[in-house]
Coordinates of C-alpha atoms and ligand atoms in Angstrom, one line a residue:
X1 CA 120.5 94.7 127.1
X2 CA 123.6 96.9 127.6
X3 CA 125.7 94.1 128.9
X4 CA 124.8 91.6 126.2
X5 CA 125.5 94.1 123.4
X6 CA 128.8 95.2 125.0
X7 CA 129.9 91.5 125.5
X8 CA 129.2 90.6 121.9
X9 CA 130.9 93.6 120.4
X10 CA 133.9 93.4 122.7
X11 CA 134.3 89.7 122.0
X12 CA 134.1 90.5 118.3
X13 CA 137.1 92.8 118.8
X14 CA 139.0 89.7 120.1
X15 CA 138.9 90.6 123.8
X16 CA 138.4 87.9 126.4
X17 CA 134.9 88.5 127.8
X18 CA 133.1 87.0 130.8
X19 CA 129.4 87.9 131.5
X20 CA 128.1 87.2 135.0
X21 CA 124.3 86.8 135.2
X22 CA 122.8 85.5 138.4
X23 CA 119.3 84.9 137.0
X24 CA 118.2 84.7 133.3
X25 CA 119.9 86.2 130.3
X26 CA 118.2 89.1 128.6
X27 CA 117.8 91.6 131.3
X28 CA 114.8 93.6 132.3
X29 CA 113.6 94.3 128.8
X30 CA 113.4 90.6 127.8
X31 CA 112.6 88.9 131.0
X32 CA 110.3 91.3 132.9
X33 CA 109.9 94.5 130.8
X34 CA 109.4 95.7 127.3
X35 CA 109.0 92.3 125.5
X36 CA 106.5 90.5 127.8
X37 CA 104.7 93.8 128.3
X38 CA 104.3 94.3 124.6
X39 CA 103.0 90.7 124.2
X40 CA 100.4 91.5 126.8
X41 CA 99.5 94.8 125.0
X42 CA 98.8 92.7 121.9
X43 CA 96.5 90.4 123.9
X44 CA 94.7 93.3 125.4
X45 CA 94.4 95.1 122.1
X46 CA 92.3 92.3 120.6
X47 CA 89.4 93.7 122.7
X48 CA 89.4 96.9 120.7
X49 CA 89.4 95.0 117.4
X50 CA 86.4 93.0 118.7
X51 CA 84.6 96.2 119.7
X52 CA 85.3 97.7 116.3
X53 CA 84.1 94.7 114.4
X54 CA 80.3 95.2 114.4
X55 CA 80.4 98.4 112.5
X56 CA 82.2 96.6 109.6
X57 CA 79.5 93.9 109.5
X58 CA 81.0 91.2 111.7
X59 CA 78.9 89.3 114.2
X60 CA 81.3 87.7 116.6
X61 CA 79.9 85.5 119.3
X62 CA 80.8 86.5 122.9
X63 CA 84.6 86.3 123.1
X64 CA 86.2 84.6 126.0
X65 CA 89.8 85.2 127.2
X66 CA 92.0 82.7 129.0
X67 CA 94.7 84.3 131.1
X68 CA 96.7 81.1 131.7
X69 CA 97.0 80.5 127.9
X70 CA 98.4 84.1 127.5
X71 CA 100.9 83.7 130.4
X72 CA 102.0 80.2 129.2
X73 CA 102.5 81.4 125.6
X74 CA 104.3 84.5 126.8
X75 CA 106.6 82.5 129.0
X76 CA 107.4 80.2 126.1
X77 CA 108.4 83.2 123.9
X78 CA 110.5 84.7 126.7
X79 CA 112.3 81.3 127.2
X80 CA 113.0 81.2 123.4
X81 CA 114.4 84.7 123.5
X82 CA 116.5 84.0 126.5
X83 CA 118.0 81.0 124.7
X84 CA 118.7 83.2 121.6
X85 CA 120.5 85.8 123.8
X86 CA 122.6 83.1 125.4
X87 CA 123.4 81.5 122.1
X88 CA 124.4 84.8 120.5
X89 CA 126.6 85.9 123.4
X90 CA 128.4 82.5 123.4
X91 CA 128.6 82.4 119.6
X92 CA 130.4 85.8 119.7
X93 CA 133.0 84.2 121.9
X94 CA 132.1 85.4 125.4
X95 CA 131.7 83.1 128.4
X96 CA 128.5 83.3 130.5
X97 CA 128.9 82.5 134.2
X98 CA 125.7 81.9 136.1
X99 CA 126.7 83.8 139.3
X100 CA 126.3 87.0 141.2
X101 CA 129.5 89.0 141.2
X102 CA 130.8 91.6 143.7
X103 CA 133.7 93.9 143.3
X104 CA 136.6 93.4 145.7
X105 CA 138.7 96.1 144.2
X106 CA 139.0 97.9 140.9
X107 CA 140.2 94.7 139.1
X108 CA 139.1 91.8 141.3
X109 CA 135.7 90.2 141.3
X110 CA 134.3 87.6 143.6
X111 CA 131.8 85.2 142.1
X112 CA 128.9 83.8 144.3
X113 CA 130.4 80.4 143.3
X114 CA 133.4 81.3 145.4
X115 CA 136.0 81.9 142.7
X116 CA 137.9 85.1 142.3
X117 CA 138.5 86.7 138.8
X118 CA 140.7 89.5 137.7
X119 CA 139.7 91.7 134.8
X120 CA 141.4 94.6 133.0
X121 CA 138.1 96.3 132.4
X122 CA 134.8 95.9 134.2
X123 CA 131.4 97.0 132.8
X124 CA 128.5 97.3 135.2
X125 CA 125.1 96.8 133.5
X126 CA 122.9 95.6 136.3
X127 CA 119.9 97.7 135.4
X128 CA 117.3 98.9 137.8
X129 CA 114.7 97.5 140.1
X130 CA 111.2 98.6 141.1
X131 CA 111.0 101.0 144.0
X132 CA 107.9 100.9 146.1
X133 CA 108.5 104.4 147.6
X134 CA 107.9 104.9 151.4
X135 CA 106.9 101.8 153.3
X136 CA 103.2 102.0 154.1
X137 CA 101.1 99.6 156.2
X138 CA 100.3 96.5 154.0
X139 CA 103.1 97.2 151.5
X140 CA 103.8 93.4 151.6
X141 CA 100.5 92.9 149.7
X142 CA 101.6 95.2 146.8
X143 CA 103.0 93.8 143.6
X144 CA 105.4 95.5 141.2
X145 CA 106.0 95.0 137.5
X146 CA 108.2 92.0 138.5
X147 CA 105.3 90.0 139.8
X148 CA 102.6 91.2 137.4
X149 CA 103.9 88.9 134.6
X150 CA 103.3 85.8 136.7
X151 CA 99.9 86.3 138.3
X152 CA 97.9 83.1 138.5
X153 CA 94.7 84.7 137.5
X154 CA 93.5 87.8 135.8
X155 CA 92.4 90.2 138.5
X156 CA 88.8 91.3 138.1
X157 CA 89.7 94.6 139.8
X158 CA 93.1 96.2 140.1
X159 CA 94.4 99.4 141.7
X160 CA 97.6 100.7 140.1
X161 CA 99.5 103.5 141.8
X162 CA 101.7 105.7 139.5
X163 CA 101.3 108.0 136.5
X164 CA 104.3 107.0 134.4
X165 CA 105.1 104.5 131.7
X166 CA 104.6 101.2 133.6
X167 CA 101.5 102.2 135.6
X168 CA 99.6 103.4 132.5
X169 CA 100.7 100.6 130.2
X170 CA 99.4 98.1 132.7
X171 CA 96.3 100.0 133.4
X172 CA 95.4 99.8 129.7
X173 CA 96.5 96.1 129.4
X174 CA 94.2 95.1 132.3
X175 CA 91.3 97.3 131.1
X176 CA 91.5 95.7 127.6
X177 CA 91.5 92.2 129.2
X178 CA 88.3 93.1 131.0
X179 CA 89.5 94.2 134.5
X180 CA 88.1 97.1 136.4
X181 CA 91.1 99.4 136.7
X182 CA 91.7 102.4 139.0
X183 CA 94.9 104.5 138.6
X184 CA 96.0 106.5 141.6
X185 CA 98.4 109.3 140.8
X186 CA 99.8 111.8 143.3
X187 CA 100.1 114.8 141.0
X188 CA 97.6 116.9 139.0
X189 CA 97.8 114.8 135.9
X190 CA 99.4 111.7 134.6
X191 CA 102.6 111.5 132.5
X192 CA 104.5 114.3 134.1
X193 CA 107.2 115.5 131.8
X194 CA 105.2 114.8 128.6
X195 CA 103.6 117.5 126.5
X196 CA 100.5 118.9 128.3
X197 CA 98.2 118.1 125.4
X198 CA 99.5 114.5 125.4
X199 CA 98.8 114.2 129.1
X200 CA 95.2 115.5 128.8
X201 CA 94.6 113.4 125.7
X202 CA 95.8 110.1 127.2
X203 CA 93.9 110.6 130.4
X204 CA 90.7 111.4 128.4
X205 CA 91.2 108.3 126.3
X206 CA 91.9 106.1 129.3
X207 CA 88.7 107.4 131.0
X208 CA 86.7 106.7 127.8
X209 CA 88.0 103.1 128.0
X210 CA 86.5 102.9 131.5
X211 CA 89.6 103.4 133.5
X212 CA 89.1 105.4 136.7
X213 CA 92.0 107.9 137.1
X214 CA 92.2 109.4 140.6
X215 CA 94.7 112.3 140.9
X216 CA 96.0 114.3 143.8
X217 CA 96.1 111.3 146.1
X218 CA 98.3 108.4 147.1
X219 CA 97.8 105.0 148.6
X220 CA 98.4 105.2 152.4
X221 CA 97.5 101.7 153.5
X222 CA 96.6 98.3 151.9
X223 CA 94.4 95.9 153.8
X224 CA 93.9 92.3 153.0
X225 CA 90.5 90.6 153.3
X226 CA 90.8 87.0 152.3
X227 CA 91.7 87.0 148.6
X228 CA 91.0 90.7 148.1
X229 CA 92.4 94.0 149.2
X230 CA 91.3 97.5 150.0
X231 CA 93.6 100.4 149.0
X232 CA 93.1 103.3 151.4
X233 CA 93.8 106.7 149.9
X234 CA 95.1 110.0 151.3
X235 CA 91.8 111.6 150.1
X236 CA 90.0 109.5 152.7
X237 CA 88.3 107.1 150.4
X238 CA 89.3 103.5 149.6
X239 CA 89.1 101.2 146.6
X240 CA 88.4 97.5 146.7
X241 CA 90.6 95.3 144.4
X242 CA 91.9 91.8 143.7
X243 CA 95.4 93.2 143.2
X244 CA 97.2 96.3 144.2
X245 CA 100.2 97.2 142.0
X246 CA 102.7 100.1 142.4
X247 CA 104.7 101.4 139.5
X248 CA 106.2 104.5 141.2
X249 CA 109.6 104.4 139.5
X250 CA 112.7 102.2 139.4
X251 CA 116.0 102.7 141.1
X252 CA 119.5 101.7 140.0
X253 CA 120.4 98.2 140.9
X254 CA 123.6 98.8 142.9
X255 CA 122.9 97.1 146.2
X256 CA 125.6 94.7 147.2
X257 CA 127.8 95.2 144.2
X258 CA 130.8 96.3 146.2
X259 CA 131.1 99.7 144.5
X260 CA 132.6 101.2 147.7
X261 CA 135.4 98.6 147.7
X262 CA 136.3 99.5 144.2
X263 CA 135.8 103.2 145.0
X264 CA 133.1 103.7 142.3
X265 CA 131.2 107.0 142.9
X266 CA 127.5 107.6 142.6
X267 CA 125.8 110.5 140.9
X268 CA 124.5 112.6 143.9
X269 CA 121.6 113.9 141.9
X270 CA 120.0 110.7 140.6
X271 CA 121.6 108.0 142.7
X272 CA 122.9 106.0 139.7
X273 CA 126.6 105.2 139.0
X274 CA 128.2 108.5 138.0
X275 CA 129.8 108.3 134.5
X276 CA 131.3 110.6 131.9
X277 CA 130.2 110.8 128.2
X278 CA 132.0 107.6 127.5
X279 CA 130.1 105.8 130.3
X280 CA 133.4 105.7 132.3
X281 CA 133.1 105.9 136.1
X282 CA 135.6 107.8 138.3
X283 CA 137.6 104.5 138.5
X284 CA 139.2 104.6 135.0
X285 CA 138.9 100.9 134.2
X286 CA 135.3 100.6 135.4
X287 CA 132.4 101.6 133.1
X288 CA 128.6 101.5 133.6
X289 CA 125.8 101.6 131.0
X290 CA 122.0 101.5 131.0
X291 CA 119.5 101.9 133.9
X292 CA 122.2 101.5 136.5
X293 CA 123.5 105.0 135.5
X294 CA 119.9 106.3 135.7
X295 CA 120.4 108.6 132.7
X296 CA 117.7 107.7 130.2
X297 CA 116.2 104.4 131.2
X298 CA 115.3 102.9 127.8
X299 CA 116.6 99.7 126.3
X300 CA 117.8 101.1 123.0
X301 CA 119.8 103.7 124.9
X302 CA 121.5 100.9 127.1
X303 CA 122.3 99.0 123.9
X304 CA 123.9 102.0 122.3
X305 CA 125.8 102.7 125.5
X306 CA 127.1 99.1 125.7
X307 CA 128.1 99.2 122.0
X308 CA 129.9 102.5 122.4
X309 CA 131.8 101.2 125.5
X310 CA 133.0 98.2 123.5
X311 CA 134.0 100.4 120.5
X312 CA 135.8 102.9 122.8
X313 CA 137.7 100.4 125.0
X314 CA 138.3 97.4 122.7
X315 CA 137.7 98.8 119.2
X316 CA 140.1 101.7 119.5
X317 CA 137.3 104.0 118.3
X318 CA 136.0 106.4 120.9
X319 CA 132.2 106.7 120.6
X320 CA 129.9 109.0 122.6
X321 CA 126.2 108.2 122.6
X322 CA 124.1 111.1 121.6
X323 CA 121.3 111.4 124.1
X324 CA 119.4 114.2 122.3
X325 CA 116.1 113.8 120.5
X326 CA 115.4 110.2 121.6
X327 CA 112.1 109.0 120.3
X328 CA 110.0 107.1 122.8
X329 CA 106.7 105.4 123.0
X330 CA 104.3 104.7 125.9
X331 CA 102.3 101.6 125.0
X332 CA 99.1 102.8 126.5
X333 CA 96.0 102.2 124.4
X334 CA 96.0 104.4 122.4
X335 CA 99.8 104.6 122.2
X336 CA 101.9 107.7 122.8
X337 CA 104.9 108.5 120.5
X338 CA 107.0 111.4 121.2
X339 CA 110.3 112.9 120.1
X340 CA 112.1 116.2 120.9
X341 CA 110.7 119.1 122.9
X342 CA 107.4 119.6 124.5
X343 CA 105.6 122.9 124.0
X344 CA 106.6 124.1 127.4
X345 CA 110.3 123.1 126.9
X346 CA 110.4 124.9 123.5
X347 CA 108.9 128.0 125.0
X348 CA 111.6 128.0 127.7
X349 CA 114.4 127.7 125.0
X350 CA 113.2 129.6 121.9
X351 CA 111.7 133.1 121.4
X352 CA 109.4 132.1 118.5
X353 CA 107.5 128.8 118.8
X354 CA 104.7 127.8 116.4
X355 CA 102.4 125.0 117.3
X356 CA 100.5 122.9 114.8
X357 CA 97.9 120.6 116.4
X358 CA 95.1 118.4 115.3
X359 CA 92.7 116.2 117.2
X360 CA 90.4 114.0 115.2
X361 CA 88.5 110.8 114.9
X362 CA 90.1 108.4 112.5
X363 CA 88.4 107.1 109.4
X364 CA 88.2 103.7 111.0
X365 CA 86.4 105.1 114.0
X366 CA 83.7 106.7 111.9
X367 CA 82.6 103.2 110.9
X368 CA 83.4 101.3 114.0
X369 CA 81.7 103.8 116.2
X370 CA 84.7 104.1 118.5
X371 CA 84.8 107.5 120.3
X372 CA 88.6 107.4 120.4
X373 CA 90.4 110.5 119.1
X374 CA 93.9 110.9 117.7
X375 CA 96.2 113.8 118.6
X376 CA 99.1 115.0 116.5
X377 CA 101.2 118.0 117.4
X378 CA 104.3 119.6 115.9
X379 CA 106.4 122.1 117.8
X380 CA 108.3 124.4 115.3
X381 CA 111.0 127.0 115.9
X382 CA 109.3 130.0 114.4
X383 CA 112.7 131.6 113.6
X384 CA 114.3 128.8 111.7
X385 CA 111.3 126.6 110.8
X386 CA 113.0 123.6 112.3
X387 CA 110.8 120.9 113.9
X388 CA 111.6 120.8 117.6
X389 CA 109.2 118.2 118.7
X390 CA 106.5 115.8 117.5
X391 CA 103.8 114.3 119.8
X392 CA 101.3 111.7 118.7
X393 CA 98.6 109.8 120.6
X394 CA 96.9 107.3 118.5
X395 CA 97.1 103.9 116.8
X396 CA 100.7 102.8 116.1
X397 CA 102.1 106.0 117.5
X398 CA 105.2 104.0 118.5
X399 CA 105.8 102.9 114.9
X400 CA 105.2 106.4 113.6
X401 CA 107.5 108.2 116.0
X402 CA 110.4 105.9 115.0
X403 CA 110.2 107.3 111.5
X404 CA 109.4 110.9 112.5
X405 CA 112.4 110.6 114.8
X406 CA 114.7 110.3 111.8
X407 CA 113.4 113.5 110.3
X408 CA 113.8 115.4 113.6
X409 CA 117.3 114.0 114.1
X410 CA 118.1 115.2 110.6
X411 CA 116.9 118.7 111.7
X412 CA 114.0 118.7 109.3
X413 CA 112.0 121.9 108.9
X414 CA 108.3 122.4 108.7
X415 CA 108.8 123.1 105.0
X416 CA 110.4 119.6 104.6
X417 CA 107.3 118.1 106.2
X418 CA 105.0 120.2 103.9
X419 CA 107.1 119.2 100.9
X420 CA 106.5 115.5 101.5
X421 CA 103.5 114.1 99.7
X422 CA 100.8 112.7 101.9
X423 CA 100.0 109.0 102.0
X424 CA 96.2 108.8 101.7
X425 CA 94.1 107.7 103.5
X426 CA 96.2 107.4 106.7
X427 CA 96.3 109.2 110.0
X428 CA 99.9 110.1 109.6
X429 CA 99.2 112.2 106.5
X430 CA 98.1 114.9 109.0
X431 CA 101.7 115.4 109.9
X432 CA 102.4 116.7 106.4
X433 CA 99.2 118.6 105.9
X434 CA 99.1 120.9 109.0
X435 CA 98.9 124.2 107.2
X436 CA 98.1 126.8 109.8
X437 CA 99.6 127.1 113.2
X438 CA 97.1 126.7 116.0
X439 CA 99.2 129.0 118.2
X440 CA 102.2 131.3 117.6
X441 CA 104.2 132.1 120.6
X442 CA 106.5 135.1 120.5
X443 CA 108.5 135.9 123.6
X444 CA 109.4 139.6 123.9
X445 CA 113.0 140.4 124.7
X446 CA 113.5 141.3 128.3
X447 CA 113.5 145.1 128.9
Ligands
NDP501 P1 108.2 106.6 135.9 O1 109.3 107.4 136.5 O2 107.9 106.7 134.5 O3 106.9 106.9 136.7 C1 106.8 106.8 138.1 C2 105.5 107.4 138.5 O4 105.3 107.1 139.9 C3 105.3 108.8 138.3 O5 104.0 109.1 137.9 C4 105.6 109.4 139.7 O6 105.0 110.6 140.0 C5 105.0 108.4 140.6 N1 105.7 108.3 141.9 C6 107.0 108.3 142.2 N2 107.2 108.2 143.5 C7 106.0 108.1 144.1 C8 105.6 108.0 145.4 N3 106.5 107.9 146.4 N4 104.3 107.9 145.6 C9 103.4 107.9 144.6 N5 103.7 108.0 143.3 C10 105.0 108.1 143.1 O7 108.5 105.1 136.4 P2 108.0 103.7 135.9 O8 108.1 102.9 137.1 O9 106.7 103.8 135.3 O10 109.0 103.3 134.8 C11 110.4 103.4 135.0 C12 111.1 103.8 133.8 O11 111.2 102.6 132.9 C13 110.5 104.8 132.9 O12 110.7 106.1 133.3 C14 111.0 104.5 131.6 O13 112.3 105.2 131.5 C15 111.2 103.0 131.6 N6 110.1 102.4 130.9 C16 110.0 102.6 129.5 C17 108.9 102.0 128.8 C18 108.8 102.3 127.4 O14 109.7 102.8 126.7 N7 107.6 102.1 126.8 C19 108.0 101.1 129.5 C20 108.2 101.0 130.9 C21 109.3 101.6 131.5 P3 105.6 112.0 139.5 O15 105.4 112.1 138.1 O16 104.8 113.0 140.3 O17 107.1 112.0 139.9

């Protein structure tokens, strides 16, 4: 994502651009990430619509689902997008070379086709790659998010290790498609780093959907028995499954790039390529954007960073990407949408923090009979009335948080929210009708 945007903008400024891609154009997001994942979320979500239908008077015969149709249609859409990416990069005037490239020095690149190329500037946008953690016995049987998009059949039972974005999104996808899903997470509760109420709410919703969430344990061994597996856990128990997937984080894709030959330094804290606020490495003509820098691993961030690089280096317009208050969504079912500070983060930074929170069954659920609940939470600076954070778990939370993100970025106050007329009947109207704080935190000044 970062490389494509940078190439198009840099070429637009009249520079001579070569993009080296050894596999398919589009990067993680298009080929094996956000886009195919979201298509699978749509497929899975149909289950909830079917479940809701009876309360509204529909009688729907037993629905059947065909995995191979979903995968074939998804692959067709990804191929269409890949072609569009290729077309747009070339239309902008950049040249795509289907090759792996390694750095020989700060200006020389060796292509896997054998040629050598010199460049005035080099941008590294090689992304990240799944990391399976420590090697355990049977790790060769474990799939990652790379393979999950190409399974031949829908597993009837799947064990997924991890409590972050990928593990939980796929847990919900598979549960919706009818699989028996067990999530294994090493800590106390899933979604570490998210607001505590969000963490509890998502877990409770996932459990209501029939997903088993086992916390405080890890997978220690995976055994294969014919076509199925057993995942042995540190708690002493084991879970039988048709697939075992790990989604325990991703690491920067830097192996074999020749960074040492060019003298490019890594960030000792996160292991990504170390860059300054202009995405420039310690070697002045080499830049890096996106997941390979391991800053904030989100597609829109990589795109902004790639664009800023092109503006800065070729557009004669230095641009720094603002990494504050980035809205983000986890496409669990229900979704999470979040922007700004969590309650705990706000408490650590502000003396007066007001919390406005509501947890309710939607109007739709009252008729459908769904037991699903929606969470909406605002974190407000009690001294200035500014909204510091917003956290939503519920239908279309990703769509909602995109819009709330604008208000938070504009430094909206709680009074601005209250002054906005509600749209009725919606779930989002709760955000402008939360009148009384559920908690008021006041930190006493240190003696
Ligand atoms: P995350 O960092 O989100 O989650 C990794 C999970 O694995 C955490 O729960 C972590 O636990 C756990 N874990 C880490 N190491 C181990 C280990 N050795 N053994 C057992 N568990 C372990 O990574 P993901 O792989 O889910 O996703 C990578 C990144 O991709 C995300 O952080 C996000 O930036 C991006 N992404 C964004 C999406 C979106 O915008 N919707 C969708 C998918 C990915 P702990 O919390 O204890 O560290």
